[in-house]
Amino acid sequence: MAEEEGAVIELRQRKKPKSSENKESAKEEKINDTPIPERAPKYVLFQRFAKIFIGCLAAVTSGMMYALYLSAYHERRFWFSNRQELEREITFQGDSAIYYSYYKDMLKAPSFERGVYELTHNNKTVSLKTINAVQQMSLYPELIASVLYQATGSNEIIEPVYFYIGIVFGLQGIYVTALFVTSWLMSGTWLAGMLTVAWFIINRFCYLLMSASTYTFMMMWEYSHYLLFLQAISLFLLDSFSLEQSDKVHEVYKIYIFSLFLGYLLQFENSALLVSPLLSLVVALMLAKCLQVKKGTFIAKIMKVINFYLVCTLTVTLNIIMKMFVPHKEHGHMLKFLEVKFGLNMTKNFTMNWLLCQESLQAPSRAFFLRLTQSSVLPFYTLVLIICFFSMLQVIFRRINGKSLKETVTLEDGRIGERPEIIYHVIHTILLGSLAMVIEGLKYLWTPYVCMLAAFGVCSPELWMTLFKWLRLRTVHPVLLALILSMAVPTIIGLSLWKEFFPRLMTELTELQEFYDPDTVELMTWIKRQAPVAAVFAGSPQLMGAIKLCTGWMVTSLPLYNDDDLLKRNENIYQIYSKRSAEDIYKILTSYKTNYLIVEDAICNEVGTTRGCRVKDLLDIANGHVVCEEGDKLTYSKYGRFCHEVKINYSPYVNYFTRVYWNRSYFVYKINTVISFQS
């Protein structure tokens, strides 16, 4: 009994602490069941709001500071505020001069409606040619700028040129803000946005891009469907491997179709949009959607392959059919250019070879890659792209094998390639980068992408975690190391960039530069004072753009390369630098009702450009005046080079042309209406 009583006592003693444990657990449950004070969610909400607010403030500040930097640099380079109006206008080179001249025309018009009518029925720019400048040159930003200038009362406060370049710099600032926000959203930290902006400013492009940024903006409107075509391909590949919800992707396709038809109507029924590859691809994708079956079945996998083939075939077929039935201007020179560019054809045509010789249409130079490497953006971009690309391939192989994607990817998973936005940007940057390796001008689209993707990657713990998963790192906790590197690496990069490049930027802003072109100023002044208002001038397209802007006189050609007729005019006018007779040149000029011819000494005596790319060399090849035999070039022409011969003032040149003005750079000749053949 004693033993039994002892056992009972022991049992009770054991139950007693258990009872206390239950009480403690009950207390914990009671605490857990107690409603969380309202202060906690408010605190979290305030924290999120503060983070978003400060991030947006940093993004906007970055854009504003960049715009102010461009404005200060522009002032230091050109002494813009200290120059007369004519000297300011000369700083607009080539293409940008044409766009700014139409902005001026809108401001001079008695009303907005009258101004638009004159631009859409413009017969005062190019001789013997009436053009719809709004449609052909996509002048909608100029129209908006002119409306804003007058509607905001800026005409009483600021000169038109300052308002115009202010808009240009403002757009650049908005672009930088967009880069900041994109990198921030992808990485989740402002540090990526700041690093993106820093890399972008250091690797900005040459100043020629800044001064011609309006032209770039306009051309984006005209060729936007080609860029959207690349985006559509990226989305198509994303959808093909079931890496994103098909419904979301097809909503984007609907937006593309709506935008194309809206653009078609607003751009005066621009048929180029109807025959664009973007429309054909999107329609093919919408039709192919009807054949999709339930996911996860064997038939679905087969249908994916058939669907891919069907989309490609339908796109080509629809594009051919649209071109057959929709009247449009086929840009034949673009197709021929691509054929020659990729070595599929050979030509002696002046226009094709001249386009190939343009620096922006050649392959990128070593200096471009060296500049990206010195600023460290290219090495980090390559690292980020490789990691994201191979992680993306892993995801694709999982989808092919029938494995589903995780709804939420955690940091510990180390699968950065499972994020649909990462896959999209990887595909898009590869497409843009491939084109930029062939055509240097596309680096203006690709380089910002490089800065954004590199900054996102080094600031993303997921990227480092993905790398550590592959390396099977065990000595240090990979999550902790990933978090440390995502902060330490961009900080070190930022400090090194600050130390090396910030003094250079400050030097640019403090160093006074001078834009000095007295010969051009004298030429424009002479035209405005001496030439008749109805006179027509002929010369190089770049110079004609400046004459149109600075004087308003009519010209025979323009520096625009999206019109076959203008390209043909440029080739004909350039014959003044070839080995043609005075009579041939006279017939060409009079066919365009030319009154004055301007010969540029810089083109006539050109020596510094790439071998075989001088204007006179290209003309000799096109005209058959240079014959290549077994590596030797044989020159044959019974006439001397016109631009040289006309300066000597002997017959028959003086019979057709009379020199009326000259300086160190330009020679102006009047086209004789009555020809005298007296020696």
mmCIF file of N, CA and C in Angstrom, residues 3 32 334 392:
data_model
loop_
_atom_site.group_PDB
_atom_site.id
_atom_site.type_symbol
_atom_site.label_atom_id
_atom_site.label_comp_id
_atom_site.label_asym_id
_atom_site.label_seq_id
_atom_site.Cartn_x
_atom_site.Cartn_y
_atom_site.Cartn_z
ATOM 1 N N GLU A 3 3.737 1.473 -1.215
ATOM 2 C CA GLU A 3 4.304 1.671 -2.558
ATOM 3 C C GLU A 3 3.274 2.284 -3.491
ATOM 4 N N ASN A 32 -1.991 34.994 -27.820
ATOM 5 C CA ASN A 32 -2.040 34.926 -29.288
ATOM 6 C C ASN A 32 -3.421 35.263 -29.820
ATOM 7 N N MET A 334 15.402 50.293 -97.519
ATOM 8 C CA MET A 334 15.664 49.633 -96.242
ATOM 9 C C MET A 334 15.957 48.156 -96.449
ATOM 10 N N MET A 392 16.969 30.921 -66.255
ATOM 11 C CA MET A 392 15.789 30.875 -67.121
ATOM 12 C C MET A 392 15.731 29.542 -67.876
#
